[in-house]
mmCIF file of C-alpha atoms in Angstrom:
data_model
loop_
_atom_site.group_PDB
_atom_site.id
_atom_site.type_symbol
_atom_site.label_atom_id
_atom_site.label_comp_id
_atom_site.label_asym_id
_atom_site.label_seq_id
_atom_site.Cartn_x
_atom_site.Cartn_y
_atom_site.Cartn_z
ATOM 1 C CA UNK A 1 187.326 39.423 74.121
ATOM 2 C CA UNK A 2 188.051 38.161 71.027
ATOM 3 C CA UNK A 3 184.715 39.048 68.741
ATOM 4 C CA UNK A 4 181.344 41.280 69.767
ATOM 5 C CA UNK A 5 177.824 39.652 70.107
ATOM 6 C CA UNK A 6 177.752 39.794 66.013
ATOM 7 C CA UNK A 7 181.361 38.515 65.470
ATOM 8 C CA UNK A 8 183.607 41.837 64.673
ATOM 9 C CA UNK A 9 186.955 41.621 66.423
ATOM 10 C CA UNK A 10 188.125 44.493 68.579
ATOM 11 C CA UNK A 11 190.246 47.421 66.041
ATOM 12 C CA UNK A 12 194.079 47.554 67.230
ATOM 13 C CA UNK A 13 194.031 49.613 71.005
ATOM 14 C CA UNK A 14 190.901 49.131 70.755
ATOM 15 C CA UNK A 15 188.370 47.309 73.439
ATOM 16 C CA UNK A 16 185.413 47.467 69.931
ATOM 17 C CA UNK A 17 185.368 46.732 66.056
ATOM 18 C CA UNK A 18 186.212 49.436 63.652
ATOM 19 C CA UNK A 19 183.308 49.939 60.900
ATOM 20 C CA UNK A 20 182.039 50.966 57.509
ATOM 21 C CA UNK A 21 181.109 54.339 58.759
ATOM 22 C CA UNK A 22 183.144 55.544 61.646
ATOM 23 C CA UNK A 23 186.773 53.583 59.880
ATOM 24 C CA UNK A 24 189.883 55.591 62.485
ATOM 25 C CA UNK A 25 190.165 58.487 64.067
ATOM 26 C CA UNK A 26 190.250 60.493 61.171
ATOM 27 C CA UNK A 27 186.113 59.271 60.586
ATOM 28 C CA UNK A 28 185.551 60.511 64.278
ATOM 29 C CA UNK A 29 187.465 63.806 64.132
ATOM 30 C CA UNK A 30 184.683 64.344 60.808
ATOM 31 C CA UNK A 31 181.731 63.293 63.128
ATOM 32 C CA UNK A 32 183.011 65.897 66.051
ATOM 33 C CA UNK A 33 182.936 68.392 63.421
ATOM 34 C CA UNK A 34 179.167 67.628 62.965
ATOM 35 C CA UNK A 35 178.452 67.473 66.551
ATOM 36 C CA UNK A 36 180.515 71.297 67.039
ATOM 37 C CA UNK A 37 178.337 72.299 63.711
ATOM 38 C CA UNK A 38 174.689 71.318 65.605
ATOM 39 C CA UNK A 39 176.396 73.298 68.718
ATOM 40 C CA UNK A 40 176.461 76.491 66.866
ATOM 41 C CA UNK A 41 173.330 76.436 65.102
ATOM 42 C CA UNK A 42 171.387 75.304 68.467
ATOM 43 C CA UNK A 43 173.782 78.225 70.596
ATOM 44 C CA UNK A 44 175.997 76.711 72.873
ATOM 45 C CA UNK A 45 173.462 77.861 75.767
ATOM 46 C CA UNK A 46 170.780 75.674 74.474
ATOM 47 C CA UNK A 47 172.984 72.357 74.875
ATOM 48 C CA UNK A 48 173.273 70.601 78.293
ATOM 49 C CA UNK A 49 176.784 69.141 78.734
ATOM 50 C CA UNK A 50 175.668 65.138 79.932
ATOM 51 C CA UNK A 51 179.653 64.052 79.515
ATOM 52 C CA UNK A 52 180.532 63.581 83.260
ATOM 53 C CA UNK A 53 183.290 66.031 83.021
ATOM 54 C CA UNK A 54 184.263 69.309 83.455
ATOM 55 C CA UNK A 55 186.350 70.956 80.456
ATOM 56 C CA UNK A 56 186.124 74.560 82.056
ATOM 57 C CA UNK A 57 188.800 77.215 82.509
ATOM 58 C CA UNK A 58 187.957 77.465 86.143
ATOM 59 C CA UNK A 59 190.330 81.338 85.866
ATOM 60 C CA UNK A 60 189.491 83.803 88.088
ATOM 61 C CA UNK A 61 189.794 87.311 86.601
ATOM 62 C CA UNK A 62 192.565 88.962 88.584
ATOM 63 C CA UNK A 63 194.506 85.550 87.382
ATOM 64 C CA UNK A 64 194.247 87.220 84.057
ATOM 65 C CA UNK A 65 196.648 89.452 84.201
ATOM 66 C CA UNK A 66 199.320 87.248 85.044
ATOM 67 C CA UNK A 67 198.019 84.635 81.903
ATOM 68 C CA UNK A 68 202.049 83.948 80.780
ATOM 69 C CA UNK A 69 203.990 81.288 80.839
ATOM 70 C CA UNK A 70 206.788 83.193 82.832
ATOM 71 C CA UNK A 71 204.788 84.807 85.159
ATOM 72 C CA UNK A 72 201.483 82.681 86.361
ATOM 73 C CA UNK A 73 204.019 79.886 87.135
ATOM 74 C CA UNK A 74 206.110 81.940 89.316
ATOM 75 C CA UNK A 75 203.511 83.367 91.200
ATOM 76 C CA UNK A 76 201.164 79.894 91.253
ATOM 77 C CA UNK A 77 203.237 76.607 91.062
ATOM 78 C CA UNK A 78 204.258 76.725 94.942
ATOM 79 C CA UNK A 79 200.548 76.709 95.754
ATOM 80 C CA UNK A 80 199.765 74.177 93.107
ATOM 81 C CA UNK A 81 202.445 72.372 94.441
ATOM 82 C CA UNK A 82 201.273 72.059 97.527
ATOM 83 C CA UNK A 83 197.643 71.424 96.887
ATOM 84 C CA UNK A 84 198.326 68.202 94.458
ATOM 85 C CA UNK A 85 200.217 66.663 97.227
ATOM 86 C CA UNK A 86 197.244 67.150 99.308
ATOM 87 C CA UNK A 87 195.023 65.414 96.873
ATOM 88 C CA UNK A 88 197.031 62.734 95.362
ATOM 89 C CA UNK A 89 197.998 62.201 99.241
ATOM 90 C CA UNK A 90 201.950 62.724 98.689
ATOM 91 C CA UNK A 91 204.808 64.019 100.963
ATOM 92 C CA UNK A 92 206.282 67.788 100.903
ATOM 93 C CA UNK A 93 209.558 65.411 101.253
ATOM 94 C CA UNK A 94 209.847 62.099 99.008
ATOM 95 C CA UNK A 95 207.268 63.248 96.417
ATOM 96 C CA UNK A 96 206.899 65.727 93.489
ATOM 97 C CA UNK A 97 204.316 66.692 91.171
ATOM 98 C CA UNK A 98 204.409 67.207 87.728
ATOM 99 C CA UNK A 99 201.681 69.325 85.227
ATOM 100 C CA UNK A 100 200.384 68.015 82.063
ATOM 101 C CA UNK A 101 198.978 68.626 78.416
ATOM 102 C CA UNK A 102 196.235 66.010 79.564
ATOM 103 C CA UNK A 103 196.224 62.635 81.168
ATOM 104 C CA UNK A 104 197.352 60.693 78.181
ATOM 105 C CA UNK A 105 200.290 63.013 78.007
ATOM 106 C CA UNK A 106 201.251 62.322 81.556
ATOM 107 C CA UNK A 107 200.282 58.220 80.686
ATOM 108 C CA UNK A 108 202.798 58.752 78.029
ATOM 109 C CA UNK A 109 205.693 60.547 79.515
ATOM 110 C CA UNK A 110 205.728 58.059 82.343
ATOM 111 C CA UNK A 111 205.963 55.035 79.638
ATOM 112 C CA UNK A 112 208.909 56.669 77.837
ATOM 113 C CA UNK A 113 210.560 57.462 80.390
ATOM 114 C CA UNK A 114 210.133 54.431 82.442
ATOM 115 C CA UNK A 115 210.050 51.244 79.968
ATOM 116 C CA UNK A 116 212.922 50.198 77.483
ATOM 117 C CA UNK A 117 212.372 48.930 73.942
ATOM 118 C CA UNK A 118 211.711 45.052 74.110
ATOM 119 C CA UNK A 119 210.079 45.505 78.565
ATOM 120 C CA UNK A 120 207.456 44.377 79.505
ATOM 121 C CA UNK A 121 204.654 46.507 81.200
ATOM 122 C CA UNK A 122 201.381 44.953 82.580
ATOM 123 C CA UNK A 123 198.423 47.048 82.559
ATOM 124 C CA UNK A 124 195.712 45.492 85.470
ATOM 125 C CA UNK A 125 192.293 47.217 85.817
ATOM 126 C CA UNK A 126 188.793 45.088 86.801
ATOM 127 C CA UNK A 127 188.220 44.528 83.447
ATOM 128 C CA UNK A 128 190.555 46.213 80.953
ATOM 129 C CA UNK A 129 193.396 49.501 80.687
ATOM 130 C CA UNK A 130 192.444 52.023 79.221
ATOM 131 C CA UNK A 131 193.425 52.324 75.039
ATOM 132 C CA UNK A 132 195.912 55.540 75.622
ATOM 133 C CA UNK A 133 198.310 52.985 78.202
ATOM 134 C CA UNK A 134 198.237 50.471 75.046
ATOM 135 C CA UNK A 135 199.635 53.010 72.893
ATOM 136 C CA UNK A 136 201.589 54.398 75.313
ATOM 137 C CA UNK A 137 203.560 50.423 75.655
ATOM 138 C CA UNK A 138 203.701 50.306 72.394
ATOM 139 C CA UNK A 139 205.099 53.938 71.503
ATOM 140 C CA UNK A 140 207.682 53.017 74.012
ATOM 141 C CA UNK A 141 208.658 49.918 72.293
ATOM 142 C CA UNK A 142 207.373 47.379 74.903
ATOM 143 C CA UNK A 143 205.440 44.289 75.277
ATOM 144 C CA UNK A 144 201.758 45.376 76.887
ATOM 145 C CA UNK A 145 199.117 42.497 79.214
ATOM 146 C CA UNK A 146 196.517 43.912 79.993
ATOM 147 C CA UNK A 147 194.785 41.437 83.036
ATOM 148 C CA UNK A 148 191.394 41.652 84.819
ATOM 149 C CA UNK A 149 191.523 40.792 87.951
ATOM 150 C CA UNK A 150 194.161 39.894 90.839
ATOM 151 C CA UNK A 151 193.643 36.853 89.827
ATOM 152 C CA UNK A 152 195.184 37.187 86.305
ATOM 153 C CA UNK A 153 197.526 40.069 87.394
ATOM 154 C CA UNK A 154 198.794 36.822 89.656
ATOM 155 C CA UNK A 155 199.585 34.641 86.735
ATOM 156 C CA UNK A 156 200.620 37.106 84.308
ATOM 157 C CA UNK A 157 203.410 37.978 86.983
ATOM 158 C CA UNK A 158 204.424 34.969 88.195
ATOM 159 C CA UNK A 159 206.305 34.349 84.933
ATOM 160 C CA UNK A 160 207.394 37.711 83.832
ATOM 161 C CA UNK A 161 209.516 40.588 84.789
ATOM 162 C CA UNK A 162 207.598 43.812 84.140
ATOM 163 C CA UNK A 163 209.115 46.533 84.399
ATOM 164 C CA UNK A 164 206.009 48.565 84.752
ATOM 165 C CA UNK A 165 202.902 47.895 86.476
ATOM 166 C CA UNK A 166 200.300 50.308 85.086
ATOM 167 C CA UNK A 167 197.267 49.623 87.870
ATOM 168 C CA UNK A 168 193.941 51.613 86.796
ATOM 169 C CA UNK A 169 191.902 51.632 90.496
ATOM 170 C CA UNK A 170 188.415 52.550 88.515
ATOM 171 C CA UNK A 171 188.133 50.977 85.388
ATOM 172 C CA UNK A 172 187.330 51.950 81.778
ATOM 173 C CA UNK A 173 183.899 50.263 82.387
ATOM 174 C CA UNK A 174 184.221 52.135 85.711
ATOM 175 C CA UNK A 175 184.606 48.958 87.791
ATOM 176 C CA UNK A 176 186.177 49.776 90.852
ATOM 177 C CA UNK A 177 188.805 47.644 92.020
ATOM 178 C CA UNK A 178 189.295 46.615 96.002
ATOM 179 C CA UNK A 179 191.208 47.311 98.523
ATOM 180 C CA UNK A 180 193.056 44.156 99.339
ATOM 181 C CA UNK A 181 193.326 43.912 95.650
ATOM 182 C CA UNK A 182 195.481 46.776 95.054
ATOM 183 C CA UNK A 183 197.130 46.560 98.036
ATOM 184 C CA UNK A 184 198.099 42.868 96.548
ATOM 185 C CA UNK A 185 198.958 43.913 93.195
ATOM 186 C CA UNK A 186 201.536 46.955 94.569
ATOM 187 C CA UNK A 187 202.663 43.720 96.925
ATOM 188 C CA UNK A 188 203.366 41.517 94.393
ATOM 189 C CA UNK A 189 205.007 44.001 91.545
ATOM 190 C CA UNK A 190 207.530 45.330 93.843
ATOM 191 C CA UNK A 191 208.269 42.133 94.726
ATOM 192 C CA UNK A 192 209.282 41.553 90.778
ATOM 193 C CA UNK A 193 211.507 44.576 91.171
ATOM 194 C CA UNK A 194 208.322 46.610 88.924
ATOM 195 C CA UNK A 195 207.852 49.761 89.051
ATOM 196 C CA UNK A 196 204.044 50.988 89.735
ATOM 197 C CA UNK A 197 201.855 53.726 87.693
ATOM 198 C CA UNK A 198 198.416 54.164 88.669
ATOM 199 C CA UNK A 199 196.056 55.825 85.920
ATOM 200 C CA UNK A 200 193.748 56.960 88.595
ATOM 201 C CA UNK A 201 191.733 58.952 86.058
ATOM 202 C CA UNK A 202 188.706 59.287 87.853
ATOM 203 C CA UNK A 203 189.497 56.928 90.888
ATOM 204 C CA UNK A 204 191.665 59.563 92.537
ATOM 205 C CA UNK A 205 188.861 60.827 93.838
ATOM 206 C CA UNK A 206 185.991 58.520 93.862
ATOM 207 C CA UNK A 207 187.630 55.938 95.864
ATOM 208 C CA UNK A 208 188.174 58.377 98.553
ATOM 209 C CA UNK A 209 185.331 60.115 98.036
ATOM 210 C CA UNK A 210 182.358 58.028 97.360
ATOM 211 C CA UNK A 211 184.581 54.101 98.839
ATOM 212 C CA UNK A 212 186.269 54.921 101.641
ATOM 213 C CA UNK A 213 189.137 54.019 99.944
ATOM 214 C CA UNK A 214 192.971 55.992 100.234
ATOM 215 C CA UNK A 215 194.141 58.620 98.198
ATOM 216 C CA UNK A 216 196.345 57.849 94.365
ATOM 217 C CA UNK A 217 200.018 57.732 96.866
ATOM 218 C CA UNK A 218 198.940 56.347 99.887
ATOM 219 C CA UNK A 219 198.762 53.166 97.858
ATOM 220 C CA UNK A 220 202.012 53.034 97.964
ATOM 221 C CA UNK A 221 202.650 52.947 94.225
ATOM 222 C CA UNK A 222 206.159 54.768 93.405
ATOM 223 C CA UNK A 223 203.768 57.364 90.613
ATOM 224 C CA UNK A 224 200.240 58.308 89.826
ATOM 225 C CA UNK A 225 198.179 60.955 87.629
ATOM 226 C CA UNK A 226 195.060 61.949 87.407
ATOM 227 C CA UNK A 227 192.273 64.123 84.969
ATOM 228 C CA UNK A 228 191.373 67.366 86.435
ATOM 229 C CA UNK A 229 188.228 67.058 84.284
ATOM 230 C CA UNK A 230 186.742 63.890 86.079
ATOM 231 C CA UNK A 231 184.045 63.770 89.322
ATOM 232 C CA UNK A 232 184.804 67.028 91.525
ATOM 233 C CA UNK A 233 186.640 68.562 90.293
ATOM 234 C CA UNK A 234 186.227 72.190 87.096
ATOM 235 C CA UNK A 235 188.396 71.413 84.953
ATOM 236 C CA UNK A 236 190.874 72.469 82.494
ATOM 237 C CA UNK A 237 191.689 68.656 81.007
ATOM 238 C CA UNK A 238 195.200 68.881 82.266
ATOM 239 C CA UNK A 239 196.850 65.573 83.399
ATOM 240 C CA UNK A 240 198.374 65.985 87.282
ATOM 241 C CA UNK A 241 201.276 63.627 87.857
ATOM 242 C CA UNK A 242 202.685 63.149 91.655
ATOM 243 C CA UNK A 243 205.445 60.313 93.458
ATOM 244 C CA UNK A 244 208.460 60.224 93.988
ATOM 245 C CA UNK A 245 211.136 62.893 93.490
ATOM 246 C CA UNK A 246 213.680 60.998 91.357
ATOM 247 C CA UNK A 247 211.030 59.313 89.072
ATOM 248 C CA UNK A 248 208.628 62.713 88.650
ATOM 249 C CA UNK A 249 211.734 64.542 88.209
ATOM 250 C CA UNK A 250 212.721 62.626 84.705
ATOM 251 C CA UNK A 251 209.111 61.898 83.901
ATOM 252 C CA UNK A 252 208.150 65.123 83.664
ATOM 253 C CA UNK A 253 211.360 66.544 82.204
ATOM 254 C CA UNK A 254 210.119 63.953 79.234
ATOM 255 C CA UNK A 255 207.258 65.559 79.077
ATOM 256 C CA UNK A 256 208.867 68.893 78.674
ATOM 257 C CA UNK A 257 210.987 67.706 76.004
ATOM 258 C CA UNK A 258 207.830 66.004 74.044
ATOM 259 C CA UNK A 259 205.499 69.314 73.937
ATOM 260 C CA UNK A 260 203.612 67.148 76.735
ATOM 261 C CA UNK A 261 203.453 69.727 79.252
ATOM 262 C CA UNK A 262 200.203 72.169 80.418
ATOM 263 C CA UNK A 263 200.902 75.859 79.574
ATOM 264 C CA UNK A 264 202.085 77.020 82.762
ATOM 265 C CA UNK A 265 200.216 79.685 82.436
ATOM 266 C CA UNK A 266 196.874 77.620 83.556
ATOM 267 C CA UNK A 267 198.751 76.982 86.215
ATOM 268 C CA UNK A 268 196.446 79.498 88.471
ATOM 269 C CA UNK A 269 192.935 77.373 87.116
ATOM 270 C CA UNK A 270 194.023 74.145 88.072
ATOM 271 C CA UNK A 271 194.828 75.981 91.904
ATOM 272 C CA UNK A 272 191.526 76.924 91.873
ATOM 273 C CA UNK A 273 190.158 73.834 90.877
ATOM 274 C CA UNK A 274 191.812 71.799 93.625
ATOM 275 C CA UNK A 275 190.801 74.805 96.352
ATOM 276 C CA UNK A 276 187.166 74.287 95.039
ATOM 277 C CA UNK A 277 186.825 70.714 95.497
ATOM 278 C CA UNK A 278 184.734 68.786 98.477
ATOM 279 C CA UNK A 279 184.391 64.851 98.902
ATOM 280 C CA UNK A 280 180.288 66.186 98.736
ATOM 281 C CA UNK A 281 180.391 66.999 94.920
ATOM 282 C CA UNK A 282 181.407 63.812 94.076
ATOM 283 C CA UNK A 283 178.576 62.449 96.175
ATOM 284 C CA UNK A 284 176.129 64.340 94.763
ATOM 285 C CA UNK A 285 177.368 63.863 91.144
ATOM 286 C CA UNK A 286 176.473 59.790 91.957
ATOM 287 C CA UNK A 287 173.081 60.548 93.136
ATOM 288 C CA UNK A 288 171.938 62.487 90.002
ATOM 289 C CA UNK A 289 173.263 59.753 87.874
ATOM 290 C CA UNK A 290 171.383 57.193 89.725
ATOM 291 C CA UNK A 291 168.289 59.310 89.904
ATOM 292 C CA UNK A 292 169.073 58.458 85.590
ATOM 293 C CA UNK A 293 168.761 54.578 86.356
ATOM 294 C CA UNK A 294 165.965 54.721 87.684
ATOM 295 C CA UNK A 295 163.730 56.069 85.135
ATOM 296 C CA UNK A 296 165.591 54.389 82.263
ATOM 297 C CA UNK A 297 165.583 50.575 84.178
ATOM 298 C CA UNK A 298 161.853 49.927 83.087
ATOM 299 C CA UNK A 299 162.409 50.976 79.684
ATOM 300 C CA UNK A 300 166.115 48.824 79.401
ATOM 301 C CA UNK A 301 165.135 46.273 81.991
ATOM 302 C CA UNK A 302 167.918 43.840 81.966
ATOM 303 C CA UNK A 303 169.701 45.684 78.942
ATOM 304 C CA UNK A 304 170.846 48.357 81.321
ATOM 305 C CA UNK A 305 174.348 47.876 83.140
ATOM 306 C CA UNK A 306 174.953 49.723 86.460
ATOM 307 C CA UNK A 307 178.296 50.593 88.166
ATOM 308 C CA UNK A 308 178.168 51.835 92.068
ATOM 309 C CA UNK A 309 179.069 55.218 89.983
ATOM 310 C CA UNK A 310 177.279 55.518 86.279
ATOM 311 C CA UNK A 311 174.483 53.949 84.182
ATOM 312 C CA UNK A 312 175.603 52.406 80.570
ATOM 313 C CA UNK A 313 174.026 51.224 77.880
ATOM 314 C CA UNK A 314 176.649 48.124 75.978
ATOM 315 C CA UNK A 315 177.211 49.167 72.380
ATOM 316 C CA UNK A 316 176.292 45.647 71.702
ATOM 317 C CA UNK A 317 172.849 45.976 73.529
ATOM 318 C CA UNK A 318 172.190 49.621 72.076
ATOM 319 C CA UNK A 319 172.249 47.431 68.301
ATOM 320 C CA UNK A 320 171.003 45.177 69.172
ATOM 321 C CA UNK A 321 167.758 46.521 70.698
ATOM 322 C CA UNK A 322 167.740 49.196 67.627
ATOM 323 C CA UNK A 323 167.772 45.834 65.310
ATOM 324 C CA UNK A 324 164.626 44.636 67.900
ATOM 325 C CA UNK A 325 162.457 47.940 67.313
ATOM 326 C CA UNK A 326 163.667 48.599 63.421
ATOM 327 C CA UNK A 327 162.778 44.288 62.708
ATOM 328 C CA UNK A 328 166.009 44.082 61.064
ATOM 329 C CA UNK A 329 166.927 40.547 61.200
ATOM 330 C CA UNK A 330 170.016 39.010 59.865
ATOM 331 C CA UNK A 331 173.993 40.595 59.682
ATOM 332 C CA UNK A 332 172.999 44.061 61.339
ATOM 333 C CA UNK A 333 174.297 46.588 58.635
ATOM 334 C CA UNK A 334 176.387 48.445 61.177
ATOM 335 C CA UNK A 335 178.746 47.478 64.006
ATOM 336 C CA UNK A 336 177.887 48.430 67.749
ATOM 337 C CA UNK A 337 180.258 51.535 68.287
ATOM 338 C CA UNK A 338 178.148 53.277 65.182
ATOM 339 C CA UNK A 339 175.170 52.465 66.682
ATOM 340 C CA UNK A 340 175.894 54.080 69.432
ATOM 341 C CA UNK A 341 178.109 56.671 67.526
ATOM 342 C CA UNK A 342 174.546 57.591 65.819
ATOM 343 C CA UNK A 343 172.446 57.451 69.394
ATOM 344 C CA UNK A 344 174.705 59.910 70.824
ATOM 345 C CA UNK A 345 174.495 61.575 67.399
ATOM 346 C CA UNK A 346 170.897 61.863 67.549
ATOM 347 C CA UNK A 347 170.499 62.737 71.600
ATOM 348 C CA UNK A 348 172.499 66.317 70.762
ATOM 349 C CA UNK A 349 170.833 66.435 67.035
ATOM 350 C CA UNK A 350 167.226 66.133 68.558
ATOM 351 C CA UNK A 351 167.327 66.762 72.034
ATOM 352 C CA UNK A 352 170.074 69.301 72.870
ATOM 353 C CA UNK A 353 172.383 66.708 74.880
ATOM 354 C CA UNK A 354 175.893 66.399 74.682
ATOM 355 C CA UNK A 355 176.484 63.459 75.627
ATOM 356 C CA UNK A 356 180.596 61.860 76.363
ATOM 357 C CA UNK A 357 181.352 60.229 72.921
ATOM 358 C CA UNK A 358 182.080 63.090 71.900
ATOM 359 C CA UNK A 359 184.750 63.600 74.287
ATOM 360 C CA UNK A 360 187.688 61.582 72.780
ATOM 361 C CA UNK A 361 189.396 60.716 70.035
ATOM 362 C CA UNK A 362 189.072 57.788 69.299
ATOM 363 C CA UNK A 363 186.402 57.173 72.274
ATOM 364 C CA UNK A 364 187.776 54.928 74.809
ATOM 365 C CA UNK A 365 184.863 52.627 74.785
ATOM 366 C CA UNK A 366 181.657 52.270 73.179
ATOM 367 C CA UNK A 367 179.260 51.658 74.846
ATOM 368 C CA UNK A 368 176.786 54.551 76.227
ATOM 369 C CA UNK A 369 178.201 56.097 79.333
ATOM 370 C CA UNK A 370 175.418 58.001 81.805
ATOM 371 C CA UNK A 371 178.063 58.912 84.463
ATOM 372 C CA UNK A 372 178.746 61.829 86.894
ATOM 373 C CA UNK A 373 175.792 64.175 86.169
ATOM 374 C CA UNK A 374 175.545 67.631 87.538
ATOM 375 C CA UNK A 375 172.099 68.017 89.356
ATOM 376 C CA UNK A 376 171.575 71.683 88.571
ATOM 377 C CA UNK A 377 172.525 70.784 84.714
ATOM 378 C CA UNK A 378 169.909 67.760 85.082
ATOM 379 C CA UNK A 379 167.397 69.815 86.327
ATOM 380 C CA UNK A 380 167.443 72.673 84.037
ATOM 381 C CA UNK A 381 167.299 70.159 81.343
ATOM 382 C CA UNK A 382 163.683 68.661 82.357
ATOM 383 C CA UNK A 383 164.850 65.688 85.296
ATOM 384 C CA UNK A 384 165.841 62.452 84.362
ATOM 385 C CA UNK A 385 162.348 61.167 83.417
ATOM 386 C CA UNK A 386 162.804 63.398 80.411
ATOM 387 C CA UNK A 387 166.374 61.917 80.103
ATOM 388 C CA UNK A 388 165.047 58.236 80.127
ATOM 389 C CA UNK A 389 162.569 59.099 77.574
ATOM 390 C CA UNK A 390 164.765 61.635 75.139
ATOM 391 C CA UNK A 391 167.446 57.841 75.149
ATOM 392 C CA UNK A 392 164.656 55.796 74.575
ATOM 393 C CA UNK A 393 163.253 57.529 71.648
ATOM 394 C CA UNK A 394 166.871 57.868 70.270
ATOM 395 C CA UNK A 395 167.039 54.225 70.510
ATOM 396 C CA UNK A 396 163.805 53.427 68.217
ATOM 397 C CA UNK A 397 165.105 55.892 65.743
ATOM 398 C CA UNK A 398 168.353 54.531 65.273
ATOM 399 C CA UNK A 399 165.960 51.340 64.496
ATOM 400 C CA UNK A 400 164.199 53.066 61.806
ATOM 401 C CA UNK A 401 167.337 54.183 60.260
ATOM 402 C CA UNK A 402 169.578 50.670 60.337
ATOM 403 C CA UNK A 403 166.836 50.065 57.210
ATOM 404 C CA UNK A 404 168.290 52.851 55.090
ATOM 405 C CA UNK A 405 172.462 52.565 56.415
ATOM 406 C CA UNK A 406 172.940 55.590 54.103
ATOM 407 C CA UNK A 407 171.176 57.779 56.111
ATOM 408 C CA UNK A 408 173.097 56.718 59.107
ATOM 409 C CA UNK A 409 176.340 57.946 57.477
ATOM 410 C CA UNK A 410 175.062 61.229 56.533
ATOM 411 C CA UNK A 411 173.729 61.743 60.524
ATOM 412 C CA UNK A 412 177.355 60.542 61.594
ATOM 413 C CA UNK A 413 179.461 62.052 58.597
ATOM 414 C CA UNK A 414 177.143 64.675 56.978
ATOM 415 C CA UNK A 415 177.078 65.360 53.611
#
């Protein structure tokens, strides 16, 4: 993407433009603190976590006695390793595992280990790579080429000799790469002597559970990582990496050297979440999300974007809808990512709905993502119609606020 619908170019290492209110990650943190203050005022028990992510700490009472960085892993690492290899489709003879503080930590350690300054890294997904991949390649001193789809990847690798190919099975936009395309990418990469790392954030479960795709390492890749907060697992927000023993040993060492490893006292929590995972949970999350789409579609029409697993309102459309409803002509006073942030803040302030926008710093996308909604949380909130009505009312409210940009600034950053 060169510019958005309003002519704004994307900010460095992001897929969307920065505006005059949310100018930086520092502003994103100020916005997050304001959201925290709203949660405190409402009481956390009154807030509906609708992020589509699970950031809990699934420790049992008996785990707490040994929640220690030395004792915890001594008691649980072998079980954790076996569960991880099963979860990601590894083989104990060939593969090893590592646990990172976040998926971003796993991605960064992989790049710092496998990429030298001046190397080429090619990213491939159905749309675009996550900003964390771009930042990791930049930190390693690599030249990064992002490609959308097999044809674009084939064109890029024809004239390049990459050290690393980063494959994203389930893109940031939640478009799933077909299995035949994945197989072709891996083959082309290996033919050029490149290693393949799968940024399999949610795809590690969504691919096998909902689309009958193989597990991560069964794709024939060298290394892959997933996030334990995503789609069927209960948290913690750790990055779980597995792959070839020789590569994992080096990547794990780099993670320890740079402080990107997960706290070992919490290894028992990883065991708990992997033991509790079922593909049926993924399917239930997708079904609840689709029920929201059915209620939103009559309200938003073609502005609503659906993938096989998610519902989305693109940020450009959020701003455009708000301008139409507010009677705003000409250039808007904010950029699309600020309109999306305003929508999420209004949903929290007025409807007690905590959206995924507040999870990442900076957000990985400007679009409003409705994804993997827990059916029990949706029922407690009041059902999909109430959810859709809250989104619709908040869009209209942004339209009125566009006439008073200073109120929008206070909405997002406080006083």
